[in-house]
N, C-alpha and C. Protein backbone atom coordinates (compact mmCIF):
# COMPACT_ATOMS: atom_id res chain seq x y z
N MET A 1 105.36 32.32 186.11
CA MET A 1 105.43 33.13 187.14
C MET A 1 105.65 34.27 187.78
N THR A 2 105.05 35.30 188.14
CA THR A 2 105.61 36.57 188.31
C THR A 2 106.57 36.67 189.72
N PHE A 3 107.76 37.66 189.41
CA PHE A 3 108.72 37.54 190.58
C PHE A 3 108.28 38.31 191.42
N LEU A 4 107.48 39.27 190.27
CA LEU A 4 107.33 40.87 191.34
C LEU A 4 106.03 41.21 191.11
N HIS A 5 105.16 41.64 191.86
CA HIS A 5 103.57 42.32 191.83
C HIS A 5 103.95 43.52 192.10
N TRP A 6 103.40 43.89 191.80
CA TRP A 6 102.84 45.79 191.13
C TRP A 6 102.14 45.88 192.50
N THR A 7 102.19 46.61 193.36
CA THR A 7 100.82 46.50 194.93
C THR A 7 99.89 48.46 194.27
N LYS A 8 99.08 48.95 194.83
CA LYS A 8 98.65 50.06 195.10
C LYS A 8 99.73 50.52 195.44
N ASP A 9 100.31 50.58 196.58
CA ASP A 9 100.39 50.93 197.87
C ASP A 9 101.94 51.76 197.42
N LEU A 10 102.24 51.17 196.12
CA LEU A 10 103.65 51.45 195.72
C LEU A 10 103.20 53.06 195.01
N GLU A 11 102.15 52.87 194.44
CA GLU A 11 101.74 54.86 193.67
C GLU A 11 101.98 55.53 194.48
N LEU A 12 102.68 56.90 193.63
CA LEU A 12 103.32 57.70 194.51
C LEU A 12 101.90 58.90 193.72
N GLY A 13 101.40 58.56 193.17
CA GLY A 13 100.48 59.79 192.42
C GLY A 13 101.13 60.67 191.10
N ILE A 14 102.47 60.41 190.50
CA ILE A 14 102.51 61.12 189.44
C ILE A 14 102.54 59.91 188.38
N GLU A 15 101.45 60.13 187.56
CA GLU A 15 101.31 58.82 186.37
C GLU A 15 102.61 58.85 185.98
N SER A 16 102.94 59.13 185.62
CA SER A 16 104.11 58.98 184.24
C SER A 16 104.96 58.43 185.65
N ILE A 17 105.29 58.66 186.64
CA ILE A 17 107.18 57.91 186.96
C ILE A 17 105.88 56.75 187.19
N ASP A 18 105.21 56.66 188.12
CA ASP A 18 103.93 54.76 188.07
C ASP A 18 103.86 54.69 187.20
N ALA A 19 104.10 54.97 185.70
CA ALA A 19 104.04 53.95 184.77
C ALA A 19 105.03 53.46 184.77
N GLN A 20 106.62 54.29 184.60
CA GLN A 20 107.99 53.55 184.53
C GLN A 20 108.31 53.12 185.52
N HIS A 21 108.05 52.86 186.58
CA HIS A 21 108.23 52.05 187.76
C HIS A 21 107.68 50.70 187.79
N GLN A 22 106.35 50.77 187.07
CA GLN A 22 105.35 49.79 186.53
C GLN A 22 106.27 49.53 185.27
N LYS A 23 106.50 49.38 184.44
CA LYS A 23 107.70 49.01 183.48
C LYS A 23 109.08 48.58 183.53
N LEU A 24 109.91 49.12 185.19
CA LEU A 24 110.44 48.71 185.70
C LEU A 24 111.16 47.07 185.89
N VAL A 25 109.31 46.93 186.66
CA VAL A 25 108.76 45.60 187.20
C VAL A 25 108.36 44.83 186.05
N ASP A 26 108.44 45.34 184.81
CA ASP A 26 107.99 44.76 183.85
C ASP A 26 109.09 43.64 183.33
N TYR A 27 109.99 44.72 183.69
CA TYR A 27 111.95 44.75 183.14
C TYR A 27 111.94 42.83 184.14
N ILE A 28 111.93 43.48 184.91
CA ILE A 28 112.48 42.42 186.43
C ILE A 28 111.93 41.32 186.04
N ASN A 29 110.75 41.24 185.86
CA ASN A 29 109.79 40.10 185.65
C ASN A 29 110.17 39.37 184.55
N GLU A 30 110.63 39.79 183.35
CA GLU A 30 111.05 39.16 182.28
C GLU A 30 111.91 37.91 182.36
N ILE A 31 113.59 39.52 183.45
CA ILE A 31 114.61 39.03 183.79
C ILE A 31 114.82 37.71 184.62
N ALA A 32 113.25 37.49 184.84
CA ALA A 32 112.31 36.06 186.01
C ALA A 32 112.35 34.74 185.51
N GLU A 33 112.12 35.54 184.29
CA GLU A 33 111.21 34.61 183.21
C GLU A 33 111.94 33.87 182.84
N ALA A 34 113.34 34.08 182.13
CA ALA A 34 114.23 34.08 181.05
C ALA A 34 115.06 33.12 181.72
N ASN A 35 115.40 33.20 183.44
CA ASN A 35 115.84 33.03 184.29
C ASN A 35 115.56 31.38 184.51
N ASP A 36 114.25 31.17 184.38
CA ASP A 36 113.27 29.78 185.41
C ASP A 36 113.17 29.38 183.22
N ASN A 37 113.59 29.58 182.59
CA ASN A 37 113.19 28.87 181.33
C ASN A 37 114.45 28.74 181.26
N HIS A 38 115.90 29.18 180.73
CA HIS A 38 117.24 28.70 180.66
C HIS A 38 117.57 29.14 180.34
N ASP A 39 117.22 30.25 179.84
CA ASP A 39 117.13 31.01 178.48
C ASP A 39 118.25 32.32 177.84
N ARG A 40 118.80 31.73 177.90
CA ARG A 40 120.68 33.27 178.63
C ARG A 40 119.96 34.45 177.69
N VAL A 41 119.51 33.56 175.95
CA VAL A 41 119.28 35.10 175.09
C VAL A 41 118.39 36.07 175.60
N ALA A 42 117.81 35.05 176.28
CA ALA A 42 116.09 36.02 176.12
C ALA A 42 116.41 36.67 177.30
N LEU A 43 117.41 36.55 178.52
CA LEU A 43 117.70 36.52 179.33
C LEU A 43 119.06 37.89 178.84
N GLY A 44 120.13 38.07 177.98
CA GLY A 44 120.53 38.58 178.17
C GLY A 44 119.57 40.33 177.28
N ILE A 45 118.60 39.87 176.57
CA ILE A 45 117.55 40.96 175.99
C ILE A 45 117.17 41.72 177.10
N ALA A 46 116.42 41.19 177.83
CA ALA A 46 115.78 41.75 179.07
C ALA A 46 116.90 42.66 179.91
N LEU A 47 117.97 41.47 180.58
CA LEU A 47 119.56 42.31 181.01
C LEU A 47 119.56 43.34 180.63
N GLU A 48 119.65 43.99 178.95
CA GLU A 48 119.45 44.75 178.45
C GLU A 48 118.51 46.05 178.59
N HIS A 49 117.93 45.65 178.06
CA HIS A 49 116.77 46.30 178.17
C HIS A 49 116.30 47.31 179.91
N LEU A 50 116.67 45.95 180.85
CA LEU A 50 116.44 47.32 182.28
C LEU A 50 117.99 48.37 182.70
N VAL A 51 119.03 48.11 182.03
CA VAL A 51 119.90 48.84 181.77
C VAL A 51 119.46 49.99 181.08
N ASN A 52 119.53 50.46 180.28
CA ASN A 52 118.59 50.99 179.33
C ASN A 52 117.54 51.63 179.52
N TYR A 53 116.17 51.12 180.35
CA TYR A 53 115.59 51.24 180.75
C TYR A 53 115.88 52.34 182.21
N THR A 54 116.43 51.75 182.66
CA THR A 54 116.96 52.34 184.31
C THR A 54 117.05 53.91 184.11
N ILE A 55 118.68 53.76 183.16
CA ILE A 55 118.89 55.05 182.91
C ILE A 55 117.77 56.32 182.79
N GLU A 56 117.30 56.45 181.39
CA GLU A 56 116.00 56.29 181.09
C GLU A 56 115.47 57.38 181.84
N HIS A 57 114.21 55.98 182.94
CA HIS A 57 113.85 56.27 183.93
C HIS A 57 114.53 57.52 184.99
N PHE A 58 115.60 57.42 185.40
CA PHE A 58 115.93 58.14 186.33
C PHE A 58 116.85 59.70 185.84
N ALA A 59 116.96 59.40 184.01
CA ALA A 59 117.03 61.25 183.68
C ALA A 59 115.79 61.13 183.85
N TYR A 60 114.80 60.73 183.47
CA TYR A 60 113.38 61.62 183.36
C TYR A 60 112.98 62.23 185.14
N GLU A 61 113.50 60.97 185.17
CA GLU A 61 112.90 61.52 187.21
C GLU A 61 113.97 62.85 187.53
N GLU A 62 115.05 62.48 187.41
CA GLU A 62 115.90 63.69 187.84
C GLU A 62 115.59 65.27 187.21
N GLU A 63 115.15 65.16 186.28
CA GLU A 63 114.82 66.58 185.37
C GLU A 63 114.26 67.02 185.94
N MET A 64 112.29 66.31 186.82
CA MET A 64 111.66 66.24 186.99
C MET A 64 112.11 66.88 188.25
N LEU A 65 112.43 66.47 189.48
CA LEU A 65 112.57 67.16 190.37
C LEU A 65 114.42 68.46 190.39
N ASN A 66 114.35 67.81 189.56
CA ASN A 66 115.10 69.52 189.19
C ASN A 66 113.97 70.73 189.01
N LYS A 67 113.93 70.54 188.38
CA LYS A 67 112.58 71.15 187.56
C LYS A 67 111.38 71.50 188.98
N ALA A 68 111.34 70.73 190.11
CA ALA A 68 110.73 71.09 190.79
C ALA A 68 110.88 71.35 191.82
N GLY A 69 112.08 72.01 192.19
CA GLY A 69 113.15 72.84 192.79
C GLY A 69 113.58 71.87 194.21
N TYR A 70 113.26 70.03 193.44
CA TYR A 70 113.68 69.22 195.39
C TYR A 70 115.54 69.97 195.74
N PRO A 71 115.31 69.45 197.08
CA PRO A 71 116.69 70.00 197.77
C PRO A 71 117.20 69.12 198.19
N LEU A 72 116.95 67.74 197.64
CA LEU A 72 117.36 66.45 198.36
C LEU A 72 118.24 65.72 196.75
N LEU A 73 117.91 66.64 195.62
CA LEU A 73 118.08 65.84 193.91
C LEU A 73 119.96 65.38 194.33
N ALA A 74 120.62 65.92 195.28
CA ALA A 74 121.42 65.77 194.32
C ALA A 74 122.04 64.12 195.24
N ALA A 75 121.19 63.66 196.45
CA ALA A 75 121.71 62.64 196.60
C ALA A 75 120.98 62.18 196.38
N HIS A 76 119.97 62.38 195.63
CA HIS A 76 118.97 60.85 195.07
C HIS A 76 119.35 60.42 193.76
N SER A 77 120.25 61.75 193.79
CA SER A 77 121.21 61.57 191.83
C SER A 77 122.68 60.41 192.51
N ARG A 78 122.70 60.08 194.06
CA ARG A 78 124.00 59.71 193.57
C ARG A 78 123.55 58.06 193.69
N VAL A 79 121.86 58.12 194.49
CA VAL A 79 122.01 56.69 194.74
C VAL A 79 121.40 56.19 193.83
N HIS A 80 120.62 57.30 192.79
CA HIS A 80 120.62 56.51 191.23
C HIS A 80 122.03 55.96 191.05
N GLN A 81 122.39 56.67 191.16
CA GLN A 81 123.61 56.09 190.11
C GLN A 81 124.56 55.32 190.26
N ASN A 82 124.71 55.11 191.75
CA ASN A 82 124.55 53.41 192.19
C ASN A 82 124.37 52.19 191.72
N PHE A 83 123.31 52.74 191.96
CA PHE A 83 122.06 51.47 191.60
C PHE A 83 122.86 50.76 189.88
N VAL A 84 122.21 52.15 188.90
CA VAL A 84 122.89 52.12 188.02
C VAL A 84 124.68 51.10 187.82
N ASN A 85 125.15 51.48 188.40
CA ASN A 85 126.45 51.18 188.37
C ASN A 85 126.42 49.99 188.86
N LYS A 86 125.63 49.19 189.76
CA LYS A 86 124.79 47.50 190.23
C LYS A 86 125.00 46.86 189.00
N VAL A 87 123.54 47.24 188.17
CA VAL A 87 122.83 47.25 187.36
C VAL A 87 124.11 46.30 186.18
N ALA A 88 124.98 47.55 185.80
CA ALA A 88 126.05 48.04 184.59
C ALA A 88 126.32 46.37 184.90
N GLY A 89 127.17 46.61 186.30
CA GLY A 89 127.92 45.28 186.80
C GLY A 89 127.37 44.04 187.05
N PHE A 90 126.91 44.04 186.71
CA PHE A 90 125.80 42.74 186.11
C PHE A 90 125.96 42.25 185.40
N LYS A 91 125.85 43.38 183.88
CA LYS A 91 125.50 43.47 182.48
C LYS A 91 126.71 43.35 182.11
N THR A 92 127.83 43.68 182.43
CA THR A 92 128.74 42.93 182.20
C THR A 92 129.67 42.37 182.49
N ARG A 93 128.94 41.17 183.96
CA ARG A 93 130.26 39.89 184.18
C ARG A 93 129.14 38.80 183.82
N PHE A 94 127.88 39.39 183.18
CA PHE A 94 126.62 38.23 181.89
C PHE A 94 127.58 38.23 180.53
N ASP A 95 127.82 39.38 180.35
CA ASP A 95 128.52 39.13 178.43
C ASP A 95 130.10 38.88 178.35
N TYR A 96 130.55 38.45 179.99
CA TYR A 96 131.73 37.53 179.89
C TYR A 96 131.00 36.01 180.79
N GLY A 97 129.73 35.84 180.55
CA GLY A 97 129.46 34.47 180.84
C GLY A 97 129.18 33.79 181.78
N GLU A 98 129.22 34.96 183.20
CA GLU A 98 128.53 34.30 184.39
C GLU A 98 127.24 34.51 184.19
N ASP A 99 126.83 33.53 185.60
CA ASP A 99 125.32 33.50 185.81
C ASP A 99 125.01 34.02 186.38
N VAL A 100 124.84 35.63 186.78
CA VAL A 100 124.06 36.71 187.58
C VAL A 100 122.65 36.51 188.10
N ALA A 101 121.75 36.17 187.25
CA ALA A 101 120.58 36.40 187.47
C ALA A 101 119.44 36.03 188.92
N GLY A 102 120.00 34.92 189.46
CA GLY A 102 119.85 35.18 190.81
C GLY A 102 120.19 36.63 191.65
N GLU A 103 121.75 36.33 191.57
CA GLU A 103 122.32 37.72 191.98
C GLU A 103 121.12 39.37 192.16
N LEU A 104 121.41 39.16 190.98
CA LEU A 104 120.01 40.24 190.34
C LEU A 104 119.09 39.89 190.46
N LEU A 105 118.36 39.55 190.52
CA LEU A 105 117.11 39.24 191.21
C LEU A 105 116.73 39.21 192.84
N ASP A 106 117.95 39.29 193.55
CA ASP A 106 117.82 38.98 194.77
C ASP A 106 118.38 40.86 195.32
N LEU A 107 118.99 41.39 194.32
CA LEU A 107 119.57 43.24 194.82
C LEU A 107 118.03 43.25 194.16
N MET A 108 117.66 43.54 192.95
CA MET A 108 116.05 44.05 192.32
C MET A 108 114.56 43.62 193.72
N ASP A 109 114.37 42.75 193.84
CA ASP A 109 113.84 42.01 195.08
C ASP A 109 113.48 42.93 196.19
N GLY A 110 114.74 43.61 196.77
CA GLY A 110 114.51 44.36 197.06
C GLY A 110 114.80 45.41 197.80
N TRP A 111 115.53 45.96 196.52
CA TRP A 111 116.19 47.24 196.57
C TRP A 111 114.95 48.17 195.43
N LEU A 112 114.08 48.59 194.25
CA LEU A 112 113.25 48.01 193.80
C LEU A 112 112.72 49.20 194.78
N PHE A 113 111.24 49.03 195.40
CA PHE A 113 110.22 48.48 196.22
C PHE A 113 110.72 48.87 197.08
N ALA A 114 111.65 49.20 197.89
CA ALA A 114 112.31 49.94 199.43
C ALA A 114 112.84 51.40 198.39
N HIS A 115 112.98 51.77 197.29
CA HIS A 115 113.85 52.65 196.69
C HIS A 115 112.48 53.18 196.94
N ILE A 116 111.15 52.92 195.90
CA ILE A 116 110.09 53.90 195.59
C ILE A 116 109.19 54.40 197.35
N ARG A 117 109.21 53.50 198.03
CA ARG A 117 108.46 53.67 199.11
C ARG A 117 109.21 54.96 199.83
N ARG A 118 111.02 54.56 199.99
CA ARG A 118 111.58 54.90 200.71
C ARG A 118 112.02 56.66 200.11
N ASN A 119 112.80 56.49 198.98
CA ASN A 119 113.10 57.84 198.20
C ASN A 119 113.11 58.44 197.57
N ASP A 120 111.99 57.71 196.55
CA ASP A 120 110.66 58.80 195.60
C ASP A 120 109.18 58.98 196.74
N GLN A 121 108.77 58.33 197.69
CA GLN A 121 107.59 59.12 198.34
C GLN A 121 108.78 60.56 199.37
N GLY A 122 110.02 60.57 199.09
CA GLY A 122 110.28 61.39 200.07
C GLY A 122 109.84 62.99 198.98
N TYR A 123 109.99 62.81 197.86
CA TYR A 123 109.77 63.74 196.87
C TYR A 123 108.81 64.21 196.66
N VAL A 124 107.75 63.42 196.73
CA VAL A 124 106.42 63.80 196.22
C VAL A 124 105.66 64.72 196.35
N GLU A 125 105.61 65.88 198.03
CA GLU A 125 105.25 66.55 197.92
C GLU A 125 105.90 67.73 197.68
N THR A 126 106.94 68.21 197.30
CA THR A 126 107.83 68.99 196.97
C THR A 126 107.36 68.67 195.15
N VAL A 127 107.59 67.95 194.94
CA VAL A 127 106.85 67.69 192.65
C VAL A 127 104.95 68.29 192.83
N ARG A 128 104.47 67.76 193.83
CA ARG A 128 102.94 68.37 193.86
C ARG A 128 102.80 69.58 193.71
N LYS A 129 103.53 70.89 195.31
CA LYS A 129 103.91 71.72 195.39
C LYS A 129 104.38 72.74 194.47
N SER A 130 105.11 72.28 193.76
CA SER A 130 105.44 72.81 192.08
C SER A 130 104.95 73.32 191.69
N GLY A 131 103.99 72.23 191.05
CA GLY A 131 102.57 72.18 189.74
C GLY A 131 103.44 71.77 188.89
N ILE A 132 104.98 71.25 188.60
CA ILE A 132 105.78 70.45 187.52
C ILE A 132 104.93 68.79 187.56
N ALA A 133 104.34 67.96 188.58
CA ALA A 133 103.22 66.71 188.20
C ALA A 133 102.61 66.67 187.25
N GLU A 134 101.88 67.98 186.33
CA GLU A 134 100.96 67.89 185.82
C GLU A 134 101.61 67.97 184.65
N GLN A 135 103.26 68.55 184.62
CA GLN A 135 103.15 68.87 183.24
C GLN A 135 104.85 67.00 182.56
N TYR A 136 104.10 66.39 183.70
CA TYR A 136 105.58 64.89 183.42
C TYR A 136 104.45 64.01 183.31
């Protein structure tokens, strides 16, 4: 059973970013599936993928925003860093043997889509006006 469902209203219209957001949803769904199957090995792998891909995605997005001259980049980056710290904390706790999947999935369920709809939607106009979206 799928935990998170991607819907059209989440699309920003920046193809590469939309694809990356969908990949994040895929990793979250892998975590949910591993948790449902009580497969700690698969859960560890999916959690590692989520952490690494989140860092990669945020770096990509921030580079694009920097090139577009997005005026709220510093604040957006802080939101990203806070989230990376939280997810990395879950990974550390998992590595020490804690069962963090339920708590992590609760966070992801609320955070990702709210971030896309609120924070990411806020940069779309700047990115489009800059013409940088076509390069990304």
